[in-house]
């Protein structure tokens, strides 16, 4: 079995609807510029309150992706 090396980045996704939508928004956007996304970890969940109600959900994610072979020598 081949071993894997992952690069980890931190993202913040937001949504007015739900935590799940905030996660999906962050991963969708990351997928537009990052290749080989493999996993995510929810590090924080927070939100904004407006007039006593939740107005926006924010989720901090750690996202791991595998490196292309030519990228593995880069710092």
mmCIF file with all atom_site columns, C-alpha atoms in Angstrom:
data_model
loop_
_atom_site.group_PDB
_atom_site.id
_atom_site.type_symbol
_atom_site.label_atom_id
_atom_site.label_alt_id
_atom_site.label_comp_id
_atom_site.label_asym_id
_atom_site.label_entity_id
_atom_site.label_seq_id
_atom_site.pdbx_PDB_ins_code
_atom_site.Cartn_x
_atom_site.Cartn_y
_atom_site.Cartn_z
_atom_site.occupancy
_atom_site.B_iso_or_equiv
_atom_site.pdbx_formal_charge
_atom_site.auth_seq_id
_atom_site.auth_comp_id
_atom_site.auth_asym_id
_atom_site.auth_atom_id
_atom_site.pdbx_PDB_model_num
ATOM 1  C CA . UNK A 1 1  ? 0.000   0.000  0.000  1.00 0.00 ? 1  UNK A CA 1
ATOM 2  C CA . UNK A 1 2  ? 1.307   3.425  -0.967 1.00 0.00 ? 2  UNK A CA 1
ATOM 3  C CA . UNK A 1 3  ? 1.812   5.946  1.823  1.00 0.00 ? 3  UNK A CA 1
ATOM 4  C CA . UNK A 1 4  ? 0.255   9.381  1.459  1.00 0.00 ? 4  UNK A CA 1
ATOM 5  C CA . UNK A 1 5  ? 1.451   12.878 2.235  1.00 0.00 ? 5  UNK A CA 1
ATOM 6  C CA . UNK A 1 6  ? -1.205  15.491 2.876  1.00 0.00 ? 6  UNK A CA 1
ATOM 7  C CA . UNK A 1 7  ? -1.117  19.259 2.826  1.00 0.00 ? 7  UNK A CA 1
ATOM 8  C CA . UNK A 1 8  ? -3.603  20.864 5.247  1.00 0.00 ? 8  UNK A CA 1
ATOM 9  C CA . UNK A 1 9  ? -5.265  24.246 4.772  1.00 0.00 ? 9  UNK A CA 1
ATOM 10 C CA . UNK A 1 10 ? -7.762  26.064 6.941  1.00 0.00 ? 10 UNK A CA 1
ATOM 11 C CA . UNK A 1 11 ? -10.980 27.411 5.424  1.00 0.00 ? 11 UNK A CA 1
ATOM 12 C CA . UNK A 1 12 ? -14.007 29.272 6.741  1.00 0.00 ? 12 UNK A CA 1
ATOM 13 C CA . UNK A 1 13 ? -17.344 28.581 5.078  1.00 0.00 ? 13 UNK A CA 1
ATOM 14 C CA . UNK A 1 14 ? -20.544 30.465 5.775  1.00 0.00 ? 14 UNK A CA 1
ATOM 15 C CA . UNK A 1 15 ? -24.231 30.063 5.063  1.00 0.00 ? 15 UNK A CA 1
ATOM 16 C CA . UNK A 1 16 ? -27.440 31.735 6.224  1.00 0.00 ? 16 UNK A CA 1
ATOM 17 C CA . UNK A 1 17 ? -29.165 28.327 6.235  1.00 0.00 ? 17 UNK A CA 1
ATOM 18 C CA . UNK A 1 18 ? -27.151 25.681 8.116  1.00 0.00 ? 18 UNK A CA 1
ATOM 19 C CA . UNK A 1 19 ? -23.819 24.352 9.329  1.00 0.00 ? 19 UNK A CA 1
ATOM 20 C CA . UNK A 1 20 ? -23.964 21.672 6.622  1.00 0.00 ? 20 UNK A CA 1
ATOM 21 C CA . UNK A 1 21 ? -24.422 24.305 3.919  1.00 0.00 ? 21 UNK A CA 1
ATOM 22 C CA . UNK A 1 22 ? -21.469 26.268 5.316  1.00 0.00 ? 22 UNK A CA 1
ATOM 23 C CA . UNK A 1 23 ? -19.277 23.134 5.101  1.00 0.00 ? 23 UNK A CA 1
ATOM 24 C CA . UNK A 1 24 ? -20.469 22.403 1.575  1.00 0.00 ? 24 UNK A CA 1
ATOM 25 C CA . UNK A 1 25 ? -19.853 25.984 0.455  1.00 0.00 ? 25 UNK A CA 1
ATOM 26 C CA . UNK A 1 26 ? -16.269 25.913 1.724  1.00 0.00 ? 26 UNK A CA 1
ATOM 27 C CA . UNK A 1 27 ? -15.508 22.549 0.132  1.00 0.00 ? 27 UNK A CA 1
ATOM 28 C CA . UNK A 1 28 ? -17.129 23.487 -3.176 1.00 0.00 ? 28 UNK A CA 1
ATOM 29 C CA . UNK A 1 29 ? -15.107 26.690 -3.408 1.00 0.00 ? 29 UNK A CA 1
ATOM 30 C CA . UNK A 1 30 ? -11.867 24.949 -2.370 1.00 0.00 ? 30 UNK A CA 1
ATOM 31 C CA . UNK A 1 31 ? -12.471 22.319 -5.044 1.00 0.00 ? 31 UNK A CA 1
ATOM 32 C CA . UNK A 1 32 ? -12.380 25.034 -7.701 1.00 0.00 ? 32 UNK A CA 1
ATOM 33 C CA . UNK A 1 33 ? -8.697  25.757 -7.021 1.00 0.00 ? 33 UNK A CA 1
ATOM 34 C CA . UNK A 1 34 ? -7.309  22.795 -5.048 1.00 0.00 ? 34 UNK A CA 1
ATOM 35 C CA . UNK A 1 35 ? -6.856  19.280 -6.426 1.00 0.00 ? 35 UNK A CA 1
ATOM 36 C CA . UNK A 1 36 ? -7.026  15.934 -4.666 1.00 0.00 ? 36 UNK A CA 1
ATOM 37 C CA . UNK A 1 37 ? -9.207  16.964 -1.707 1.00 0.00 ? 37 UNK A CA 1
ATOM 38 C CA . UNK A 1 38 ? -9.425  13.934 0.598  1.00 0.00 ? 38 UNK A CA 1
ATOM 39 C CA . UNK A 1 39 ? -10.829 14.833 4.024  1.00 0.00 ? 39 UNK A CA 1
ATOM 40 C CA . UNK A 1 40 ? -12.048 17.622 6.264  1.00 0.00 ? 40 UNK A CA 1
ATOM 41 C CA . UNK A 1 41 ? -12.306 18.256 9.982  1.00 0.00 ? 41 UNK A CA 1
ATOM 42 C CA . UNK A 1 42 ? -14.668 20.775 11.560 1.00 0.00 ? 42 UNK A CA 1
ATOM 43 C CA . UNK A 1 43 ? -12.504 22.806 13.946 1.00 0.00 ? 43 UNK A CA 1
ATOM 44 C CA . UNK A 1 44 ? -15.029 25.465 14.996 1.00 0.00 ? 44 UNK A CA 1
ATOM 45 C CA . UNK A 1 45 ? -18.672 26.323 14.557 1.00 0.00 ? 45 UNK A CA 1
ATOM 46 C CA . UNK A 1 46 ? -19.868 29.841 15.195 1.00 0.00 ? 46 UNK A CA 1
ATOM 47 C CA . UNK A 1 47 ? -22.496 32.218 13.923 1.00 0.00 ? 47 UNK A CA 1
ATOM 48 C CA . UNK A 1 48 ? -23.882 35.701 13.826 1.00 0.00 ? 48 UNK A CA 1
ATOM 49 C CA . UNK A 1 49 ? -26.981 36.794 15.683 1.00 0.00 ? 49 UNK A CA 1
ATOM 50 C CA . UNK A 1 50 ? -29.305 39.485 14.401 1.00 0.00 ? 50 UNK A CA 1
ATOM 51 C CA . UNK A 1 51 ? -32.396 40.569 16.365 1.00 0.00 ? 51 UNK A CA 1
ATOM 52 C CA . UNK A 1 52 ? -32.173 37.495 18.587 1.00 0.00 ? 52 UNK A CA 1
ATOM 53 C CA . UNK A 1 53 ? -32.002 34.948 15.761 1.00 0.00 ? 53 UNK A CA 1
ATOM 54 C CA . UNK A 1 54 ? -29.189 33.193 13.925 1.00 0.00 ? 54 UNK A CA 1
ATOM 55 C CA . UNK A 1 55 ? -28.457 35.152 10.770 1.00 0.00 ? 55 UNK A CA 1
ATOM 56 C CA . UNK A 1 56 ? -25.356 33.314 9.526  1.00 0.00 ? 56 UNK A CA 1
ATOM 57 C CA . UNK A 1 57 ? -23.456 30.119 10.331 1.00 0.00 ? 57 UNK A CA 1
ATOM 58 C CA . UNK A 1 58 ? -19.646 30.036 10.065 1.00 0.00 ? 58 UNK A CA 1
ATOM 59 C CA . UNK A 1 59 ? -17.616 26.831 10.093 1.00 0.00 ? 59 UNK A CA 1
ATOM 60 C CA . UNK A 1 60 ? -13.816 26.646 10.331 1.00 0.00 ? 60 UNK A CA 1
ATOM 61 C CA . UNK A 1 61 ? -12.518 23.581 8.502  1.00 0.00 ? 61 UNK A CA 1
ATOM 62 C CA . UNK A 1 62 ? -9.160  21.909 8.220  1.00 0.00 ? 62 UNK A CA 1
ATOM 63 C CA . UNK A 1 63 ? -9.018  20.341 4.761  1.00 0.00 ? 63 UNK A CA 1
ATOM 64 C CA . UNK A 1 64 ? -6.452  17.774 3.692  1.00 0.00 ? 64 UNK A CA 1
ATOM 65 C CA . UNK A 1 65 ? -5.414  17.056 0.135  1.00 0.00 ? 65 UNK A CA 1
ATOM 66 C CA . UNK A 1 66 ? -2.762  14.843 -1.383 1.00 0.00 ? 66 UNK A CA 1
ATOM 67 C CA . UNK A 1 67 ? 0.136   16.447 -3.179 1.00 0.00 ? 67 UNK A CA 1
ATOM 68 C CA . UNK A 1 68 ? 0.934   15.899 -6.808 1.00 0.00 ? 68 UNK A CA 1
ATOM 69 C CA . UNK A 1 69 ? 4.304   14.255 -7.288 1.00 0.00 ? 69 UNK A CA 1
ATOM 70 C CA . UNK A 1 70 ? 5.912   17.463 -8.619 1.00 0.00 ? 70 UNK A CA 1
ATOM 71 C CA . UNK A 1 71 ? 4.553   19.379 -5.591 1.00 0.00 ? 71 UNK A CA 1
ATOM 72 C CA . UNK A 1 72 ? 6.029   17.030 -2.964 1.00 0.00 ? 72 UNK A CA 1
ATOM 73 C CA . UNK A 1 73 ? 9.481   18.620 -3.187 1.00 0.00 ? 73 UNK A CA 1
ATOM 74 C CA . UNK A 1 74 ? 8.034   22.088 -2.526 1.00 0.00 ? 74 UNK A CA 1
ATOM 75 C CA . UNK A 1 75 ? 7.816   23.524 1.034  1.00 0.00 ? 75 UNK A CA 1
#
